[in-house]
PDB file of C-alpha atoms in Angstrom:
ATOM      1  CA  UNK A 282      67.519  83.951  99.712  1.00  0.00           C
ATOM      2  CA  UNK A 283      70.357  85.280  97.554  1.00  0.00           C
ATOM      3  CA  UNK A 284      72.966  84.658 100.229  1.00  0.00           C
ATOM      4  CA  UNK A 285      75.443  87.241 101.502  1.00  0.00           C
ATOM      5  CA  UNK A 286      75.936  89.967  98.929  1.00  0.00           C
ATOM      6  CA  UNK A 287      79.139  91.962  98.653  1.00  0.00           C
ATOM      7  CA  UNK A 288      80.034  94.879  96.423  1.00  0.00           C
ATOM      8  CA  UNK A 289      82.084  95.672  94.543  1.00  0.00           C
ATOM      9  CA  UNK A 290      83.545  92.281  93.575  1.00  0.00           C
ATOM     10  CA  UNK A 291      86.760  93.892  92.437  1.00  0.00           C
ATOM     11  CA  UNK A 292      88.281  97.215  93.401  1.00  0.00           C
ATOM     12  CA  UNK A 293      91.496  98.756  92.119  1.00  0.00           C
ATOM     13  CA  UNK A 294      92.602 102.001  93.683  1.00  0.00           C
ATOM     14  CA  UNK A 295      95.684 104.067  94.224  1.00  0.00           C
ATOM     15  CA  UNK A 296      97.528 104.450  97.477  1.00  0.00           C
ATOM     16  CA  UNK A 297      96.040 107.156  99.650  1.00  0.00           C
ATOM     17  CA  UNK A 298      92.515 106.835  98.307  1.00  0.00           C
ATOM     18  CA  UNK A 299      89.492 105.966 100.401  1.00  0.00           C
ATOM     19  CA  UNK A 300      87.944 102.543  99.809  1.00  0.00           C
ATOM     20  CA  UNK A 301      84.488 101.430 100.922  1.00  0.00           C
ATOM     21  CA  UNK A 302      83.412  97.799 100.820  1.00  0.00           C
ATOM     22  CA  UNK A 303      79.761  96.889 101.229  1.00  0.00           C
ATOM     23  CA  UNK A 304      77.895  93.896 102.559  1.00  0.00           C
ATOM     24  CA  UNK A 305      74.284  92.794 102.753  1.00  0.00           C
ATOM     25  CA  UNK A 306      73.843  89.853 105.159  1.00  0.00           C
ATOM     26  CA  UNK A 307      71.253  87.109 104.849  1.00  0.00           C
ATOM     27  CA  UNK A 308      67.889  88.367 106.030  1.00  0.00           C
ATOM     28  CA  UNK A 309      67.201  87.408 109.639  1.00  0.00           C
ATOM     29  CA  UNK A 310      70.815  86.813 110.583  1.00  0.00           C
ATOM     30  CA  UNK A 311      71.869  88.555 113.790  1.00  0.00           C
ATOM     31  CA  UNK A 312      75.638  88.321 113.380  1.00  0.00           C
ATOM     32  CA  UNK A 313      77.849  89.878 110.734  1.00  0.00           C
ATOM     33  CA  UNK A 314      81.575  89.259 110.340  1.00  0.00           C
ATOM     34  CA  UNK A 315      84.320  90.877 108.262  1.00  0.00           C
ATOM     35  CA  UNK A 316      87.362  88.740 107.363  1.00  0.00           C
ATOM     36  CA  UNK A 317      90.461  89.433 105.284  1.00  0.00           C
ATOM     37  CA  UNK A 318      92.319  86.773 103.266  1.00  0.00           C
ATOM     38  CA  UNK A 319      95.928  87.067 102.110  1.00  0.00           C
ATOM     39  CA  UNK A 320      98.474  84.471 101.063  1.00  0.00           C
ATOM     40  CA  UNK A 321     100.777  85.368 103.925  1.00  0.00           C
ATOM     41  CA  UNK A 322      98.301  85.583 106.801  1.00  0.00           C
ATOM     42  CA  UNK A 323      95.403  83.429 105.593  1.00  0.00           C
ATOM     43  CA  UNK A 324      91.863  84.213 106.753  1.00  0.00           C
ATOM     44  CA  UNK A 325      91.729  86.709 109.610  1.00  0.00           C
ATOM     45  CA  UNK A 326      88.771  88.076 111.523  1.00  0.00           C
ATOM     46  CA  UNK A 327      88.677  91.870 111.449  1.00  0.00           C
ATOM     47  CA  UNK A 328      85.466  92.713 113.310  1.00  0.00           C
ATOM     48  CA  UNK A 329      82.035  91.311 114.051  1.00  0.00           C
ATOM     49  CA  UNK A 330      78.638  92.742 114.933  1.00  0.00           C
ATOM     50  CA  UNK A 331      75.673  91.395 116.864  1.00  0.00           C
ATOM     51  CA  UNK A 332      72.339  93.117 116.220  1.00  0.00           C
ATOM     52  CA  UNK A 333      74.189  95.967 114.487  1.00  0.00           C
ATOM     53  CA  UNK A 334      76.488  96.590 117.481  1.00  0.00           C
ATOM     54  CA  UNK A 335      80.251  96.014 117.118  1.00  0.00           C
ATOM     55  CA  UNK A 336      81.284  93.295 119.567  1.00  0.00           C
ATOM     56  CA  UNK A 337      84.960  92.695 118.858  1.00  0.00           C
ATOM     57  CA  UNK A 338      87.133  94.898 116.667  1.00  0.00           C
ATOM     58  CA  UNK A 339      90.465  93.662 117.992  1.00  0.00           C
ATOM     59  CA  UNK A 340      91.346  92.305 114.562  1.00  0.00           C
ATOM     60  CA  UNK A 341      91.125  95.673 112.840  1.00  0.00           C
ATOM     61  CA  UNK A 342      94.734  96.287 111.855  1.00  0.00           C
ATOM     62  CA  UNK A 343      94.953 100.057 112.201  1.00  0.00           C
ATOM     63  CA  UNK A 344      92.938 103.208 112.707  1.00  0.00           C
ATOM     64  CA  UNK A 345      92.788 103.491 108.941  1.00  0.00           C
ATOM     65  CA  UNK A 346      90.170 100.727 109.053  1.00  0.00           C
ATOM     66  CA  UNK A 347      86.624 101.360 110.234  1.00  0.00           C
ATOM     67  CA  UNK A 348      83.383  99.400 110.005  1.00  0.00           C
ATOM     68  CA  UNK A 349      79.767 100.330 110.508  1.00  0.00           C
ATOM     69  CA  UNK A 350      76.437  98.589 110.503  1.00  0.00           C
ATOM     70  CA  UNK A 351      73.712 101.243 110.345  1.00  0.00           C
ATOM     71  CA  UNK A 352      70.921  98.679 110.068  1.00  0.00           C
ATOM     72  CA  UNK A 353      70.332  94.945 109.992  1.00  0.00           C
ATOM     73  CA  UNK A 354      70.691  94.677 106.228  1.00  0.00           C
ATOM     74  CA  UNK A 355      73.822  96.695 105.501  1.00  0.00           C
ATOM     75  CA  UNK A 356      77.418  97.017 106.645  1.00  0.00           C
ATOM     76  CA  UNK A 357      80.466  98.859 105.345  1.00  0.00           C
ATOM     77  CA  UNK A 358      84.197  98.423 105.798  1.00  0.00           C
ATOM     78  CA  UNK A 359      86.159 101.557 105.039  1.00  0.00           C
ATOM     79  CA  UNK A 360      89.898 102.016 104.565  1.00  0.00           C
ATOM     80  CA  UNK A 361      91.177 105.588 104.607  1.00  0.00           C
ATOM     81  CA  UNK A 362      93.851 106.148 103.431  1.00  0.00           C
ATOM     82  CA  UNK A 363      94.521 102.872 101.627  1.00  0.00           C
ATOM     83  CA  UNK A 364      98.004 101.369 101.329  1.00  0.00           C
ATOM     84  CA  UNK A 365      99.432  98.642  99.046  1.00  0.00           C
ATOM     85  CA  UNK A 366      99.637  96.219 102.007  1.00  0.00           C
ATOM     86  CA  UNK A 367      95.848  96.410 102.310  1.00  0.00           C
ATOM     87  CA  UNK A 368      95.578  94.449  99.059  1.00  0.00           C
ATOM     88  CA  UNK A 369      93.614  91.292  99.889  1.00  0.00           C
ATOM     89  CA  UNK A 370      90.262  89.596  99.472  1.00  0.00           C
ATOM     90  CA  UNK A 371      87.757  90.875 102.020  1.00  0.00           C
ATOM     91  CA  UNK A 372      84.907  88.568 102.997  1.00  0.00           C
ATOM     92  CA  UNK A 373      81.688  89.326 104.774  1.00  0.00           C
ATOM     93  CA  UNK A 374      79.842  86.510 106.558  1.00  0.00           C
ATOM     94  CA  UNK A 375      76.618  86.283 108.526  1.00  0.00           C
ATOM     95  CA  UNK A 376      75.034  83.801 110.919  1.00  0.00           C
ATOM     96  CA  UNK A 377      71.835  83.271 112.885  1.00  0.00           C
ATOM     97  CA  UNK A 378      73.543  83.611 116.246  1.00  0.00           C
ATOM     98  CA  UNK A 379      74.321  81.828 119.444  1.00  0.00           C
ATOM     99  CA  UNK A 380      70.859  80.558 120.248  1.00  0.00           C
ATOM    100  CA  UNK A 381      70.417  78.924 116.883  1.00  0.00           C
ATOM    101  CA  UNK A 382      70.826  75.191 116.831  1.00  0.00           C
ATOM    102  CA  UNK A 383      73.020  75.437 113.784  1.00  0.00           C
ATOM    103  CA  UNK A 384      75.374  78.354 113.819  1.00  0.00           C
ATOM    104  CA  UNK A 385      76.954  78.235 110.386  1.00  0.00           C
ATOM    105  CA  UNK A 386      78.675  81.351 109.147  1.00  0.00           C
ATOM    106  CA  UNK A 387      77.671  81.943 105.523  1.00  0.00           C
ATOM    107  CA  UNK A 388      80.326  83.720 103.498  1.00  0.00           C
ATOM    108  CA  UNK A 389      79.840  86.139 100.638  1.00  0.00           C
ATOM    109  CA  UNK A 390      81.842  85.932  97.392  1.00  0.00           C
ATOM    110  CA  UNK A 391      84.376  88.479  98.608  1.00  0.00           C
ATOM    111  CA  UNK A 392      85.789  91.760  97.332  1.00  0.00           C
ATOM    112  CA  UNK A 393      89.238  91.576  95.785  1.00  0.00           C
ATOM    113  CA  UNK A 394      91.004  94.839  96.647  1.00  0.00           C
ATOM    114  CA  UNK A 395      94.160  95.945  94.865  1.00  0.00           C
ATOM    115  CA  UNK A 396      95.920  99.080  96.072  1.00  0.00           C
ATOM    116  CA  UNK A 397      98.557 100.356  93.654  1.00  0.00           C
TER     117      UNK A 397
ATOM    118  CA  UNK B 245      94.289  84.227 121.686  1.00  0.00           C
ATOM    119  CA  UNK B 246      93.486  81.083 119.777  1.00  0.00           C
ATOM    120  CA  UNK B 247      96.051  79.579 117.393  1.00  0.00           C
ATOM    121  CA  UNK B 248      95.079  76.919 114.853  1.00  0.00           C
ATOM    122  CA  UNK B 249      97.730  74.878 113.048  1.00  0.00           C
ATOM    123  CA  UNK B 250      96.782  72.891 109.939  1.00  0.00           C
ATOM    124  CA  UNK B 251      98.681  70.154 108.070  1.00  0.00           C
ATOM    125  CA  UNK B 252      99.555  69.384 105.364  1.00  0.00           C
ATOM    126  CA  UNK B 253      99.537  72.550 103.291  1.00  0.00           C
ATOM    127  CA  UNK B 254      99.197  70.490 100.100  1.00  0.00           C
ATOM    128  CA  UNK B 255      97.783  66.995  99.720  1.00  0.00           C
ATOM    129  CA  UNK B 256      97.663  65.020  96.486  1.00  0.00           C
ATOM    130  CA  UNK B 257      95.688  61.750  96.380  1.00  0.00           C
ATOM    131  CA  UNK B 258      94.477  59.394  93.685  1.00  0.00           C
ATOM    132  CA  UNK B 259      90.814  59.542  92.816  1.00  0.00           C
ATOM    133  CA  UNK B 260      88.954  57.036  94.953  1.00  0.00           C
ATOM    134  CA  UNK B 261      91.490  57.115  97.776  1.00  0.00           C
ATOM    135  CA  UNK B 262      90.978  58.749 101.162  1.00  0.00           C
ATOM    136  CA  UNK B 263      92.298  62.137 102.298  1.00  0.00           C
ATOM    137  CA  UNK B 264      93.010  63.215 105.861  1.00  0.00           C
ATOM    138  CA  UNK B 265      93.686  66.786 107.013  1.00  0.00           C
ATOM    139  CA  UNK B 266      94.738  67.497 110.586  1.00  0.00           C
ATOM    140  CA  UNK B 267      94.438  70.549 112.823  1.00  0.00           C
ATOM    141  CA  UNK B 268      95.476  71.441 116.344  1.00  0.00           C
ATOM    142  CA  UNK B 269      94.223  74.324 118.464  1.00  0.00           C
ATOM    143  CA  UNK B 270      95.626  76.067 121.516  1.00  0.00           C
ATOM    144  CA  UNK B 271      92.644  77.459 123.456  1.00  0.00           C
ATOM    145  CA  UNK B 272      91.040  74.837 125.695  1.00  0.00           C
ATOM    146  CA  UNK B 273      87.893  77.000 125.781  1.00  0.00           C
ATOM    147  CA  UNK B 274      87.229  76.397 122.081  1.00  0.00           C
ATOM    148  CA  UNK B 275      83.993  74.473 121.639  1.00  0.00           C
ATOM    149  CA  UNK B 276      83.084  74.663 117.953  1.00  0.00           C
ATOM    150  CA  UNK B 277      85.174  73.348 115.051  1.00  0.00           C
ATOM    151  CA  UNK B 278      83.935  73.884 111.485  1.00  0.00           C
ATOM    152  CA  UNK B 279      85.558  72.860 108.235  1.00  0.00           C
ATOM    153  CA  UNK B 280      85.229  75.012 105.136  1.00  0.00           C
ATOM    154  CA  UNK B 281      85.859  74.298 101.468  1.00  0.00           C
ATOM    155  CA  UNK B 282      86.950  77.141  99.220  1.00  0.00           C
ATOM    156  CA  UNK B 283      86.941  76.923  95.450  1.00  0.00           C
ATOM    157  CA  UNK B 284      88.847  79.357  93.275  1.00  0.00           C
ATOM    158  CA  UNK B 285      87.280  82.800  93.245  1.00  0.00           C
ATOM    159  CA  UNK B 286      84.591  81.924  95.791  1.00  0.00           C
ATOM    160  CA  UNK B 287      83.972  82.392  99.471  1.00  0.00           C
ATOM    161  CA  UNK B 288      84.490  79.551 101.965  1.00  0.00           C
ATOM    162  CA  UNK B 289      81.576  77.144 102.292  1.00  0.00           C
ATOM    163  CA  UNK B 290      80.884  75.031 105.367  1.00  0.00           C
ATOM    164  CA  UNK B 291      81.093  71.292 104.704  1.00  0.00           C
ATOM    165  CA  UNK B 292      80.895  69.874 108.228  1.00  0.00           C
ATOM    166  CA  UNK B 293      81.306  71.002 111.812  1.00  0.00           C
ATOM    167  CA  UNK B 294      81.641  69.438 115.250  1.00  0.00           C
ATOM    168  CA  UNK B 295      81.026  70.676 118.772  1.00  0.00           C
ATOM    169  CA  UNK B 296      83.125  69.861 121.799  1.00  0.00           C
ATOM    170  CA  UNK B 297      80.543  67.500 123.315  1.00  0.00           C
ATOM    171  CA  UNK B 298      80.879  65.130 120.347  1.00  0.00           C
ATOM    172  CA  UNK B 299      83.874  62.980 119.388  1.00  0.00           C
ATOM    173  CA  UNK B 300      82.959  62.170 115.812  1.00  0.00           C
ATOM    174  CA  UNK B 301      80.502  63.262 113.144  1.00  0.00           C
ATOM    175  CA  UNK B 302      79.870  61.841 109.695  1.00  0.00           C
ATOM    176  CA  UNK B 303      78.055  63.094 106.615  1.00  0.00           C
ATOM    177  CA  UNK B 304      78.196  60.712 103.646  1.00  0.00           C
ATOM    178  CA  UNK B 305      81.856  60.680 102.479  1.00  0.00           C
ATOM    179  CA  UNK B 306      83.011  63.284 104.981  1.00  0.00           C
ATOM    180  CA  UNK B 307      83.786  62.745 108.655  1.00  0.00           C
ATOM    181  CA  UNK B 308      85.367  64.810 111.388  1.00  0.00           C
ATOM    182  CA  UNK B 309      86.951  63.571 114.619  1.00  0.00           C
ATOM    183  CA  UNK B 310      87.772  65.602 117.718  1.00  0.00           C
ATOM    184  CA  UNK B 311      90.177  64.805 120.539  1.00  0.00           C
ATOM    185  CA  UNK B 312      89.650  67.465 123.201  1.00  0.00           C
ATOM    186  CA  UNK B 313      92.424  66.163 125.429  1.00  0.00           C
ATOM    187  CA  UNK B 314      94.995  66.460 122.678  1.00  0.00           C
ATOM    188  CA  UNK B 315      93.326  69.606 121.213  1.00  0.00           C
ATOM    189  CA  UNK B 316      93.319  67.937 117.847  1.00  0.00           C
ATOM    190  CA  UNK B 317      90.663  67.503 115.144  1.00  0.00           C
ATOM    191  CA  UNK B 318      90.760  65.939 111.694  1.00  0.00           C
ATOM    192  CA  UNK B 319      88.807  65.868 108.448  1.00  0.00           C
ATOM    193  CA  UNK B 320      88.449  62.584 106.605  1.00  0.00           C
ATOM    194  CA  UNK B 321      87.212  62.378 103.015  1.00  0.00           C
ATOM    195  CA  UNK B 322      86.638  58.902 101.610  1.00  0.00           C
ATOM    196  CA  UNK B 323      86.238  57.816  97.979  1.00  0.00           C
ATOM    197  CA  UNK B 324      87.620  61.126  96.748  1.00  0.00           C
ATOM    198  CA  UNK B 325      86.263  62.574  93.506  1.00  0.00           C
ATOM    199  CA  UNK B 326      87.611  65.277  91.146  1.00  0.00           C
ATOM    200  CA  UNK B 327      85.115  67.796  92.519  1.00  0.00           C
ATOM    201  CA  UNK B 328      86.733  67.432  95.939  1.00  0.00           C
ATOM    202  CA  UNK B 329      89.749  69.371  94.623  1.00  0.00           C
ATOM    203  CA  UNK B 330      89.787  72.694  96.509  1.00  0.00           C
ATOM    204  CA  UNK B 331      91.362  74.440  99.509  1.00  0.00           C
ATOM    205  CA  UNK B 332      90.084  73.214 102.868  1.00  0.00           C
ATOM    206  CA  UNK B 333      90.220  75.272 106.065  1.00  0.00           C
ATOM    207  CA  UNK B 334      89.733  74.171 109.636  1.00  0.00           C
ATOM    208  CA  UNK B 335      88.636  76.715 112.227  1.00  0.00           C
ATOM    209  CA  UNK B 336      87.919  77.033 115.924  1.00  0.00           C
ATOM    210  CA  UNK B 337      85.653  79.176 118.075  1.00  0.00           C
ATOM    211  CA  UNK B 338      85.187  79.547 121.830  1.00  0.00           C
ATOM    212  CA  UNK B 339      81.740  81.042 121.402  1.00  0.00           C
ATOM    213  CA  UNK B 340      79.949  78.153 119.755  1.00  0.00           C
ATOM    214  CA  UNK B 341      80.454  79.805 116.390  1.00  0.00           C
ATOM    215  CA  UNK B 342      78.665  82.981 117.409  1.00  0.00           C
ATOM    216  CA  UNK B 343      81.969  84.803 117.727  1.00  0.00           C
ATOM    217  CA  UNK B 344      84.633  85.078 115.078  1.00  0.00           C
ATOM    218  CA  UNK B 345      86.418  82.015 113.786  1.00  0.00           C
ATOM    219  CA  UNK B 346      90.174  81.452 113.971  1.00  0.00           C
ATOM    220  CA  UNK B 347      91.244  79.663 110.813  1.00  0.00           C
ATOM    221  CA  UNK B 348      94.097  77.352 109.955  1.00  0.00           C
ATOM    222  CA  UNK B 349      96.264  78.272 106.954  1.00  0.00           C
ATOM    223  CA  UNK B 350      94.483  75.868 104.626  1.00  0.00           C
ATOM    224  CA  UNK B 351      95.189  72.622 102.748  1.00  0.00           C
ATOM    225  CA  UNK B 352      95.213  72.510  98.967  1.00  0.00           C
ATOM    226  CA  UNK B 353      93.696  69.111  98.123  1.00  0.00           C
ATOM    227  CA  UNK B 354      94.466  67.807  94.660  1.00  0.00           C
ATOM    228  CA  UNK B 355      92.624  64.756  93.343  1.00  0.00           C
ATOM    229  CA  UNK B 356      94.667  62.981  90.689  1.00  0.00           C
ATOM    230  CA  UNK B 357      92.590  61.188  88.003  1.00  0.00           C
TER     231      UNK B 357
END
């Protein structure tokens, strides 16, 4: 398997623009997580899905952020409108789920977002 | 919610020496404690984890200990090598890892030749 795939790897946009980050989890994984990493706040959970259903979105910072998982192999994180303080590295991770004996979360390479 | 504190923020050791990174957590319901290694420009990668029914786990040069009473867990790396240089994160979960992880702020480990 190719692992968790994220696109784009780098995104530079201007304040006020819409940004869409994409993630393809590892095939067969039931859980998908979105994290954000900044120097000030470290790694933070934004939202996670189980079987394509959002379970906990309490980490989503504002209504400007939204996430969807239309099927088991694709998820998006959208920021509209974007602001400079949204600049960060956004990671997607996936895991087999609670019943698995080994519940490692596998992280993608991340998308580095810069909002000017 | 859960709060994970990690120390030190930077650790420099001589090659061949041991390194110890410590974390504390606040939520007594937490039952899964993974450690991740992150290299520059890459996503975090799991190196070892421990569940709350175990006090210690070892994998070659890496070991993790857990003290549930004190809500404290530690990562031990022996015989450090240059390739161990990276940022290490501890994390905690109350859902066995099936829910989101709460991460510590990270430790930048530097192996001096």
